[in-house]
């Protein structure tokens, strides 16, 4: 989904607060009962280079749990821990776009995404002196993307001055995801079962038996046609042997009436 299209849809999103929890928690359960595993993204640091915000280029960094995403020479006046930071490529100072200290999880009621998703807001960023927004804030839409091979962070835009919106695509946040099972939509590839291996070995041995045996009988014995089949006498007698065995089992080894000896069974 293109960022501009997503941005237009995000403007129409209606969401409500579910819980105020630590972003380092292993899971998040929204009001619909959907459980999102977030431990696989919590300690990662994501970045987007060369983002144009208000005609200035920035490198953006974000982390749900890992601190110090801003340069060490820039700290929050209130001592808050930065969750998102924009680092200018010019001589401007970095700015904290939202802090881990003021994190809120929300259920997303948007139809902009076809897969499960939720919203995390990071408030308490650096002061903003325009349009009545006292502090910078970042809204992060975390979207389950079963087909994503790697996590991807997108910058969707600045809805209001100093209010930023981003999107994190990841298959590791899909409900039910586990490293050993892959994620929904991307089943974990399994190897051959024991039965499959035995079946393959059986046919390999069978082909070798027929090829080698036929070659031997043709070259050494001089057999032709069906006589080249290895142990042809045994295979011809096999149906009768099976029938005799079945008769023996069902008659419990007793002689049938009218037979003179065991050999006639």
PDB file of C-alpha atoms in Angstrom:
ATOM      1  CA  UNK A   1       0.000   0.000   0.000  1.00  0.00           C
ATOM      2  CA  UNK A   2       1.399   3.396  -1.014  1.00  0.00           C
ATOM      3  CA  UNK A   3       2.033   5.850   1.851  1.00  0.00           C
ATOM      4  CA  UNK A   4      -0.152   8.603   0.298  1.00  0.00           C
ATOM      5  CA  UNK A   5      -3.097   6.225  -0.103  1.00  0.00           C
ATOM      6  CA  UNK A   6      -2.632   4.977   3.429  1.00  0.00           C
ATOM      7  CA  UNK A   7      -2.425   8.520   4.738  1.00  0.00           C
ATOM      8  CA  UNK A   8      -5.768   9.372   3.182  1.00  0.00           C
ATOM      9  CA  UNK A   9      -7.372   6.334   4.764  1.00  0.00           C
ATOM     10  CA  UNK A  10      -5.786   6.955   8.152  1.00  0.00           C
ATOM     11  CA  UNK A  11      -7.559  10.317   8.340  1.00  0.00           C
ATOM     12  CA  UNK A  12     -10.882   8.446   8.509  1.00  0.00           C
ATOM     13  CA  UNK A  13      -9.817   5.931  11.156  1.00  0.00           C
ATOM     14  CA  UNK A  14     -11.920   5.621  14.324  1.00  0.00           C
ATOM     15  CA  UNK A  15     -10.078   4.005  17.208  1.00  0.00           C
ATOM     16  CA  UNK A  16     -10.616   3.766  20.930  1.00  0.00           C
ATOM     17  CA  UNK A  17      -8.262   3.206  23.833  1.00  0.00           C
ATOM     18  CA  UNK A  18      -7.895  -0.383  24.985  1.00  0.00           C
ATOM     19  CA  UNK A  19      -5.035  -0.330  27.468  1.00  0.00           C
ATOM     20  CA  UNK A  20      -2.034   1.591  28.569  1.00  0.00           C
ATOM     21  CA  UNK A  21       0.642  -1.060  28.839  1.00  0.00           C
ATOM     22  CA  UNK A  22       4.360  -1.426  28.485  1.00  0.00           C
ATOM     23  CA  UNK A  23       5.592  -1.731  24.923  1.00  0.00           C
ATOM     24  CA  UNK A  24       7.991  -4.390  26.217  1.00  0.00           C
ATOM     25  CA  UNK A  25       5.108  -6.749  27.012  1.00  0.00           C
ATOM     26  CA  UNK A  26       5.164  -9.991  24.989  1.00  0.00           C
ATOM     27  CA  UNK A  27       1.613  -9.621  23.639  1.00  0.00           C
ATOM     28  CA  UNK A  28      -1.190  -7.122  23.146  1.00  0.00           C
ATOM     29  CA  UNK A  29      -4.876  -8.135  23.204  1.00  0.00           C
ATOM     30  CA  UNK A  30      -7.272  -5.691  21.572  1.00  0.00           C
ATOM     31  CA  UNK A  31     -10.942  -5.182  22.451  1.00  0.00           C
ATOM     32  CA  UNK A  32     -11.944  -7.768  19.824  1.00  0.00           C
ATOM     33  CA  UNK A  33      -9.954 -10.462  21.635  1.00  0.00           C
ATOM     34  CA  UNK A  34      -7.224 -10.605  18.989  1.00  0.00           C
ATOM     35  CA  UNK A  35      -3.850 -11.441  20.541  1.00  0.00           C
ATOM     36  CA  UNK A  36      -0.875  -9.866  18.784  1.00  0.00           C
ATOM     37  CA  UNK A  37       2.644 -11.142  19.618  1.00  0.00           C
ATOM     38  CA  UNK A  38       4.847  -8.061  19.908  1.00  0.00           C
ATOM     39  CA  UNK A  39       7.934  -9.507  21.580  1.00  0.00           C
ATOM     40  CA  UNK A  40       9.574 -10.075  18.189  1.00  0.00           C
ATOM     41  CA  UNK A  41       9.445  -6.380  17.247  1.00  0.00           C
ATOM     42  CA  UNK A  42       9.799  -4.808  20.707  1.00  0.00           C
ATOM     43  CA  UNK A  43      13.596  -4.728  20.940  1.00  0.00           C
ATOM     44  CA  UNK A  44      14.326  -3.857  17.323  1.00  0.00           C
ATOM     45  CA  UNK A  45      15.302  -0.388  16.168  1.00  0.00           C
ATOM     46  CA  UNK A  46      13.806   0.695  12.860  1.00  0.00           C
ATOM     47  CA  UNK A  47      14.901   3.571  10.664  1.00  0.00           C
ATOM     48  CA  UNK A  48      13.825   5.414   7.517  1.00  0.00           C
ATOM     49  CA  UNK A  49      16.405   7.582   5.720  1.00  0.00           C
ATOM     50  CA  UNK A  50      15.836  10.823   3.826  1.00  0.00           C
ATOM     51  CA  UNK A  51      12.286  11.642   4.917  1.00  0.00           C
ATOM     52  CA  UNK A  52      10.953  15.056   3.923  1.00  0.00           C
ATOM     53  CA  UNK A  53       9.115  16.756   6.805  1.00  0.00           C
ATOM     54  CA  UNK A  54       8.181  20.407   6.313  1.00  0.00           C
ATOM     55  CA  UNK A  55      10.749  20.749   3.515  1.00  0.00           C
ATOM     56  CA  UNK A  56      13.583  19.430   5.671  1.00  0.00           C
ATOM     57  CA  UNK A  57      15.227  16.010   5.224  1.00  0.00           C
ATOM     58  CA  UNK A  58      15.460  13.762   8.265  1.00  0.00           C
ATOM     59  CA  UNK A  59      16.521  10.255   9.203  1.00  0.00           C
ATOM     60  CA  UNK A  60      13.764   8.728  11.338  1.00  0.00           C
ATOM     61  CA  UNK A  61      14.374   6.137  14.062  1.00  0.00           C
ATOM     62  CA  UNK A  62      11.806   4.233  16.107  1.00  0.00           C
ATOM     63  CA  UNK A  63      11.700   1.448  18.669  1.00  0.00           C
ATOM     64  CA  UNK A  64       8.868   0.051  20.770  1.00  0.00           C
ATOM     65  CA  UNK A  65      11.097  -0.908  23.675  1.00  0.00           C
ATOM     66  CA  UNK A  66      14.746  -0.192  22.996  1.00  0.00           C
ATOM     67  CA  UNK A  67      15.806   3.198  24.437  1.00  0.00           C
ATOM     68  CA  UNK A  68      18.235   5.776  23.079  1.00  0.00           C
ATOM     69  CA  UNK A  69      16.921   6.064  19.526  1.00  0.00           C
ATOM     70  CA  UNK A  70      17.973   9.721  19.577  1.00  0.00           C
ATOM     71  CA  UNK A  71      21.612  10.868  19.607  1.00  0.00           C
ATOM     72  CA  UNK A  72      23.107  10.856  23.081  1.00  0.00           C
ATOM     73  CA  UNK A  73      23.677  14.626  22.945  1.00  0.00           C
ATOM     74  CA  UNK A  74      19.909  15.260  22.833  1.00  0.00           C
ATOM     75  CA  UNK A  75      17.765  14.429  25.855  1.00  0.00           C
ATOM     76  CA  UNK A  76      14.145  15.114  26.736  1.00  0.00           C
ATOM     77  CA  UNK A  77      13.677  18.073  29.099  1.00  0.00           C
ATOM     78  CA  UNK A  78      11.497  15.936  31.386  1.00  0.00           C
ATOM     79  CA  UNK A  79      13.824  12.959  31.187  1.00  0.00           C
ATOM     80  CA  UNK A  80      11.440  10.898  29.055  1.00  0.00           C
ATOM     81  CA  UNK A  81      12.843   7.985  27.017  1.00  0.00           C
ATOM     82  CA  UNK A  82      12.606   8.530  23.273  1.00  0.00           C
ATOM     83  CA  UNK A  83      10.545   6.033  21.258  1.00  0.00           C
ATOM     84  CA  UNK A  84      10.846   7.917  17.962  1.00  0.00           C
ATOM     85  CA  UNK A  85      13.284  10.551  16.801  1.00  0.00           C
ATOM     86  CA  UNK A  86      13.872  12.575  13.669  1.00  0.00           C
ATOM     87  CA  UNK A  87      17.511  13.416  13.030  1.00  0.00           C
ATOM     88  CA  UNK A  88      18.024  16.269  10.543  1.00  0.00           C
ATOM     89  CA  UNK A  89      20.534  15.911   7.754  1.00  0.00           C
ATOM     90  CA  UNK A  90      21.397  19.582   8.157  1.00  0.00           C
ATOM     91  CA  UNK A  91      22.464  21.604  11.191  1.00  0.00           C
ATOM     92  CA  UNK A  92      19.101  21.441  12.954  1.00  0.00           C
ATOM     93  CA  UNK A  93      18.818  19.700  16.323  1.00  0.00           C
ATOM     94  CA  UNK A  94      17.235  16.216  16.577  1.00  0.00           C
ATOM     95  CA  UNK A  95      13.691  16.082  17.917  1.00  0.00           C
ATOM     96  CA  UNK A  96      11.996  13.404  19.988  1.00  0.00           C
ATOM     97  CA  UNK A  97       8.781  12.517  18.138  1.00  0.00           C
ATOM     98  CA  UNK A  98       7.276  10.512  21.015  1.00  0.00           C
ATOM     99  CA  UNK A  99       8.361   8.839  24.232  1.00  0.00           C
ATOM    100  CA  UNK A 100       8.102   5.396  25.778  1.00  0.00           C
ATOM    101  CA  UNK A 101       6.849   7.055  28.955  1.00  0.00           C
ATOM    102  CA  UNK A 102       3.515   8.019  27.367  1.00  0.00           C
ATOM    103  CA  UNK A 103       2.546   4.972  25.321  1.00  0.00           C
ATOM    104  CA  UNK A 104      -1.043   3.963  24.597  1.00  0.00           C
ATOM    105  CA  UNK A 105      -2.297   0.874  22.725  1.00  0.00           C
ATOM    106  CA  UNK A 106      -5.537   1.143  20.779  1.00  0.00           C
ATOM    107  CA  UNK A 107      -7.819  -1.094  18.788  1.00  0.00           C
ATOM    108  CA  UNK A 108      -7.912  -0.070  15.138  1.00  0.00           C
ATOM    109  CA  UNK A 109     -11.330  -0.015  13.502  1.00  0.00           C
ATOM    110  CA  UNK A 110      -9.986   0.998  10.117  1.00  0.00           C
ATOM    111  CA  UNK A 111     -10.849  -0.727   6.855  1.00  0.00           C
ATOM    112  CA  UNK A 112      -7.624   0.534   5.292  1.00  0.00           C
ATOM    113  CA  UNK A 113      -5.929  -2.809   5.936  1.00  0.00           C
ATOM    114  CA  UNK A 114      -7.148  -6.268   5.018  1.00  0.00           C
ATOM    115  CA  UNK A 115      -5.113  -7.955   7.763  1.00  0.00           C
ATOM    116  CA  UNK A 116      -5.171  -7.606  11.583  1.00  0.00           C
ATOM    117  CA  UNK A 117      -3.620  -4.406  12.915  1.00  0.00           C
ATOM    118  CA  UNK A 118      -3.495  -2.155  15.951  1.00  0.00           C
ATOM    119  CA  UNK A 119      -2.374   1.344  16.844  1.00  0.00           C
ATOM    120  CA  UNK A 120       0.308   2.530  19.269  1.00  0.00           C
ATOM    121  CA  UNK A 121       0.570   6.206  20.165  1.00  0.00           C
ATOM    122  CA  UNK A 122       3.764   7.693  21.600  1.00  0.00           C
ATOM    123  CA  UNK A 123       3.059  11.021  23.272  1.00  0.00           C
ATOM    124  CA  UNK A 124       5.295  13.317  25.296  1.00  0.00           C
ATOM    125  CA  UNK A 125       7.795  14.175  22.592  1.00  0.00           C
ATOM    126  CA  UNK A 126       9.762  17.405  22.404  1.00  0.00           C
ATOM    127  CA  UNK A 127       7.802  20.636  22.655  1.00  0.00           C
ATOM    128  CA  UNK A 128       6.018  21.871  19.573  1.00  0.00           C
ATOM    129  CA  UNK A 129       5.275  25.573  19.324  1.00  0.00           C
ATOM    130  CA  UNK A 130       2.743  25.640  16.500  1.00  0.00           C
ATOM    131  CA  UNK A 131      -0.971  24.988  16.052  1.00  0.00           C
ATOM    132  CA  UNK A 132      -1.592  24.496  19.747  1.00  0.00           C
ATOM    133  CA  UNK A 133       0.147  21.098  19.994  1.00  0.00           C
ATOM    134  CA  UNK A 134       2.351  21.379  23.100  1.00  0.00           C
ATOM    135  CA  UNK A 135       4.296  18.144  22.513  1.00  0.00           C
ATOM    136  CA  UNK A 136       5.177  16.019  19.514  1.00  0.00           C
ATOM    137  CA  UNK A 137       3.320  12.731  19.108  1.00  0.00           C
ATOM    138  CA  UNK A 138       3.769   9.688  16.861  1.00  0.00           C
ATOM    139  CA  UNK A 139       0.963   7.316  15.847  1.00  0.00           C
ATOM    140  CA  UNK A 140       2.282   3.914  14.778  1.00  0.00           C
ATOM    141  CA  UNK A 141       0.010   1.478  12.928  1.00  0.00           C
ATOM    142  CA  UNK A 142       1.345  -2.042  13.407  1.00  0.00           C
ATOM    143  CA  UNK A 143       0.042  -4.226  10.566  1.00  0.00           C
ATOM    144  CA  UNK A 144       0.180  -8.009  10.187  1.00  0.00           C
ATOM    145  CA  UNK A 145       1.719  -8.768   6.796  1.00  0.00           C
ATOM    146  CA  UNK A 146       1.965 -12.576   6.378  1.00  0.00           C
ATOM    147  CA  UNK A 147       3.897 -12.271   3.102  1.00  0.00           C
ATOM    148  CA  UNK A 148       6.541  -9.861   4.430  1.00  0.00           C
ATOM    149  CA  UNK A 149      10.000 -11.437   4.471  1.00  0.00           C
ATOM    150  CA  UNK A 150      11.366  -8.558   6.573  1.00  0.00           C
ATOM    151  CA  UNK A 151       9.870  -5.875   8.793  1.00  0.00           C
ATOM    152  CA  UNK A 152       9.232  -2.574   7.036  1.00  0.00           C
ATOM    153  CA  UNK A 153       8.703   0.863   8.587  1.00  0.00           C
ATOM    154  CA  UNK A 154       6.910   3.495   6.495  1.00  0.00           C
ATOM    155  CA  UNK A 155       6.418   7.192   7.150  1.00  0.00           C
ATOM    156  CA  UNK A 156       2.824   8.074   6.216  1.00  0.00           C
ATOM    157  CA  UNK A 157       3.004  11.768   6.892  1.00  0.00           C
ATOM    158  CA  UNK A 158       2.367  14.596   9.313  1.00  0.00           C
ATOM    159  CA  UNK A 159      -1.414  14.778   9.794  1.00  0.00           C
ATOM    160  CA  UNK A 160      -1.204  17.873  11.973  1.00  0.00           C
ATOM    161  CA  UNK A 161       1.870  19.863  12.773  1.00  0.00           C
ATOM    162  CA  UNK A 162       4.069  17.796  15.117  1.00  0.00           C
ATOM    163  CA  UNK A 163       1.710  14.800  14.903  1.00  0.00           C
ATOM    164  CA  UNK A 164       3.389  12.078  12.857  1.00  0.00           C
ATOM    165  CA  UNK A 165       2.004   8.824  11.485  1.00  0.00           C
ATOM    166  CA  UNK A 166       4.007   5.709  10.650  1.00  0.00           C
ATOM    167  CA  UNK A 167       3.222   2.146   9.647  1.00  0.00           C
ATOM    168  CA  UNK A 168       5.153  -0.975  10.642  1.00  0.00           C
ATOM    169  CA  UNK A 169       4.568  -4.064   8.495  1.00  0.00           C
ATOM    170  CA  UNK A 170       5.639  -7.382  10.001  1.00  0.00           C
ATOM    171  CA  UNK A 171       4.672 -11.025   9.820  1.00  0.00           C
ATOM    172  CA  UNK A 172       5.871 -11.565  13.389  1.00  0.00           C
ATOM    173  CA  UNK A 173       2.900  -9.608  14.790  1.00  0.00           C
ATOM    174  CA  UNK A 174       0.335 -11.814  13.039  1.00  0.00           C
ATOM    175  CA  UNK A 175      -1.950 -13.553  15.572  1.00  0.00           C
ATOM    176  CA  UNK A 176      -0.687 -17.073  16.216  1.00  0.00           C
ATOM    177  CA  UNK A 177       2.800 -16.403  14.903  1.00  0.00           C
ATOM    178  CA  UNK A 178       5.641 -18.464  16.375  1.00  0.00           C
ATOM    179  CA  UNK A 179       9.208 -18.773  15.011  1.00  0.00           C
ATOM    180  CA  UNK A 180       8.854 -22.561  14.643  1.00  0.00           C
ATOM    181  CA  UNK A 181       5.573 -22.390  12.735  1.00  0.00           C
ATOM    182  CA  UNK A 182       5.995 -19.337  10.533  1.00  0.00           C
ATOM    183  CA  UNK A 183       2.939 -17.128  10.348  1.00  0.00           C
ATOM    184  CA  UNK A 184      -0.576 -17.313   8.985  1.00  0.00           C
ATOM    185  CA  UNK A 185      -0.426 -17.232   5.222  1.00  0.00           C
ATOM    186  CA  UNK A 186       3.148 -18.479   5.236  1.00  0.00           C
ATOM    187  CA  UNK A 187       3.173 -22.102   6.470  1.00  0.00           C
ATOM    188  CA  UNK A 188       6.412 -23.419   7.808  1.00  0.00           C
ATOM    189  CA  UNK A 189       8.032 -25.730   5.299  1.00  0.00           C
ATOM    190  CA  UNK A 190       8.445 -29.259   6.596  1.00  0.00           C
ATOM    191  CA  UNK A 191      10.781 -32.000   5.421  1.00  0.00           C
ATOM    192  CA  UNK A 192       9.776 -35.427   4.133  1.00  0.00           C
ATOM    193  CA  UNK A 193       8.027 -37.703   6.597  1.00  0.00           C
ATOM    194  CA  UNK A 194       9.424 -41.115   7.498  1.00  0.00           C
ATOM    195  CA  UNK A 195       6.775 -42.846   5.402  1.00  0.00           C
ATOM    196  CA  UNK A 196       7.681 -40.762   2.364  1.00  0.00           C
ATOM    197  CA  UNK A 197      11.355 -41.658   2.740  1.00  0.00           C
ATOM    198  CA  UNK A 198      10.549 -45.386   2.996  1.00  0.00           C
ATOM    199  CA  UNK A 199       8.296 -45.188  -0.061  1.00  0.00           C
ATOM    200  CA  UNK A 200      11.020 -43.510  -2.102  1.00  0.00           C
ATOM    201  CA  UNK A 201      13.564 -46.126  -1.004  1.00  0.00           C
ATOM    202  CA  UNK A 202      11.140 -48.935  -1.924  1.00  0.00           C
ATOM    203  CA  UNK A 203      10.721 -47.688  -5.493  1.00  0.00           C
ATOM    204  CA  UNK A 204      14.443 -47.030  -5.893  1.00  0.00           C
ATOM    205  CA  UNK A 205      15.245 -50.596  -4.792  1.00  0.00           C
ATOM    206  CA  UNK A 206      12.488 -51.973  -7.034  1.00  0.00           C
ATOM    207  CA  UNK A 207      13.840 -50.176 -10.108  1.00  0.00           C
ATOM    208  CA  UNK A 208      17.399 -51.328  -9.361  1.00  0.00           C
ATOM    209  CA  UNK A 209      16.161 -54.907  -8.869  1.00  0.00           C
ATOM    210  CA  UNK A 210      14.397 -54.926 -12.252  1.00  0.00           C
ATOM    211  CA  UNK A 211      17.160 -53.160 -14.187  1.00  0.00           C
ATOM    212  CA  UNK A 212      20.100 -55.101 -12.770  1.00  0.00           C
ATOM    213  CA  UNK A 213      18.255 -58.448 -12.768  1.00  0.00           C
ATOM    214  CA  UNK A 214      17.019 -58.050 -16.351  1.00  0.00           C
ATOM    215  CA  UNK A 215      20.468 -57.050 -17.564  1.00  0.00           C
ATOM    216  CA  UNK A 216      22.038 -60.072 -15.867  1.00  0.00           C
ATOM    217  CA  UNK A 217      19.545 -62.550 -17.314  1.00  0.00           C
ATOM    218  CA  UNK A 218      19.821 -61.019 -20.758  1.00  0.00           C
ATOM    219  CA  UNK A 219      23.614 -60.840 -20.934  1.00  0.00           C
ATOM    220  CA  UNK A 220      24.599 -63.880 -18.889  1.00  0.00           C
ATOM    221  CA  UNK A 221      21.691 -66.312 -19.191  1.00  0.00           C
ATOM    222  CA  UNK A 222      20.563 -65.192 -22.650  1.00  0.00           C
ATOM    223  CA  UNK A 223      16.936 -64.721 -21.665  1.00  0.00           C
ATOM    224  CA  UNK A 224      14.582 -62.682 -23.862  1.00  0.00           C
ATOM    225  CA  UNK A 225      11.128 -61.144 -23.409  1.00  0.00           C
ATOM    226  CA  UNK A 226       9.356 -61.744 -20.089  1.00  0.00           C
ATOM    227  CA  UNK A 227      11.971 -64.350 -19.225  1.00  0.00           C
ATOM    228  CA  UNK A 228      14.340 -61.458 -18.522  1.00  0.00           C
ATOM    229  CA  UNK A 229      12.350 -60.563 -15.393  1.00  0.00           C
ATOM    230  CA  UNK A 230      14.393 -61.584 -12.333  1.00  0.00           C
ATOM    231  CA  UNK A 231      12.988 -64.599 -10.470  1.00  0.00           C
ATOM    232  CA  UNK A 232      10.250 -64.997 -13.062  1.00  0.00           C
ATOM    233  CA  UNK A 233       9.257 -68.428 -11.691  1.00  0.00           C
ATOM    234  CA  UNK A 234       8.601 -66.948  -8.267  1.00  0.00           C
ATOM    235  CA  UNK A 235       6.451 -64.090  -9.642  1.00  0.00           C
ATOM    236  CA  UNK A 236       4.429 -66.538 -11.729  1.00  0.00           C
ATOM    237  CA  UNK A 237       3.774 -68.740  -8.720  1.00  0.00           C
ATOM    238  CA  UNK A 238       3.070 -65.807  -6.354  1.00  0.00           C
ATOM    239  CA  UNK A 239      -0.726 -65.601  -6.932  1.00  0.00           C
ATOM    240  CA  UNK A 240      -1.139 -69.332  -6.187  1.00  0.00           C
ATOM    241  CA  UNK A 241       1.107 -69.063  -3.151  1.00  0.00           C
ATOM    242  CA  UNK A 242      -1.010 -66.184  -1.813  1.00  0.00           C
ATOM    243  CA  UNK A 243      -4.197 -68.190  -2.397  1.00  0.00           C
ATOM    244  CA  UNK A 244      -2.724 -71.242  -0.630  1.00  0.00           C
ATOM    245  CA  UNK A 245      -1.703 -69.090   2.302  1.00  0.00           C
ATOM    246  CA  UNK A 246      -5.180 -67.591   2.579  1.00  0.00           C
ATOM    247  CA  UNK A 247      -6.793 -71.021   2.471  1.00  0.00           C
ATOM    248  CA  UNK A 248      -4.437 -72.284   5.158  1.00  0.00           C
ATOM    249  CA  UNK A 249      -5.248 -69.330   7.449  1.00  0.00           C
ATOM    250  CA  UNK A 250      -9.023 -69.515   7.079  1.00  0.00           C
ATOM    251  CA  UNK A 251      -9.079 -73.339   7.438  1.00  0.00           C
ATOM    252  CA  UNK A 252      -6.836 -73.124  10.528  1.00  0.00           C
ATOM    253  CA  UNK A 253      -4.445 -75.593   8.916  1.00  0.00           C
ATOM    254  CA  UNK A 254      -7.035 -78.376   8.580  1.00  0.00           C
ATOM    255  CA  UNK A 255      -7.334 -80.478   5.461  1.00  0.00           C
ATOM    256  CA  UNK A 256     -10.316 -79.728   3.284  1.00  0.00           C
ATOM    257  CA  UNK A 257     -12.855 -82.542   2.758  1.00  0.00           C
ATOM    258  CA  UNK A 258     -11.967 -84.850  -0.089  1.00  0.00           C
ATOM    259  CA  UNK A 259      -8.238 -84.144   0.092  1.00  0.00           C
ATOM    260  CA  UNK A 260      -5.850 -87.030   0.527  1.00  0.00           C
ATOM    261  CA  UNK A 261      -2.970 -85.150   2.103  1.00  0.00           C
ATOM    262  CA  UNK A 262      -1.717 -81.797   3.337  1.00  0.00           C
ATOM    263  CA  UNK A 263      -0.011 -81.238  -0.030  1.00  0.00           C
ATOM    264  CA  UNK A 264      -3.391 -80.719  -1.705  1.00  0.00           C
ATOM    265  CA  UNK A 265      -4.297 -77.678   0.381  1.00  0.00           C
TER     266      UNK A 265
END
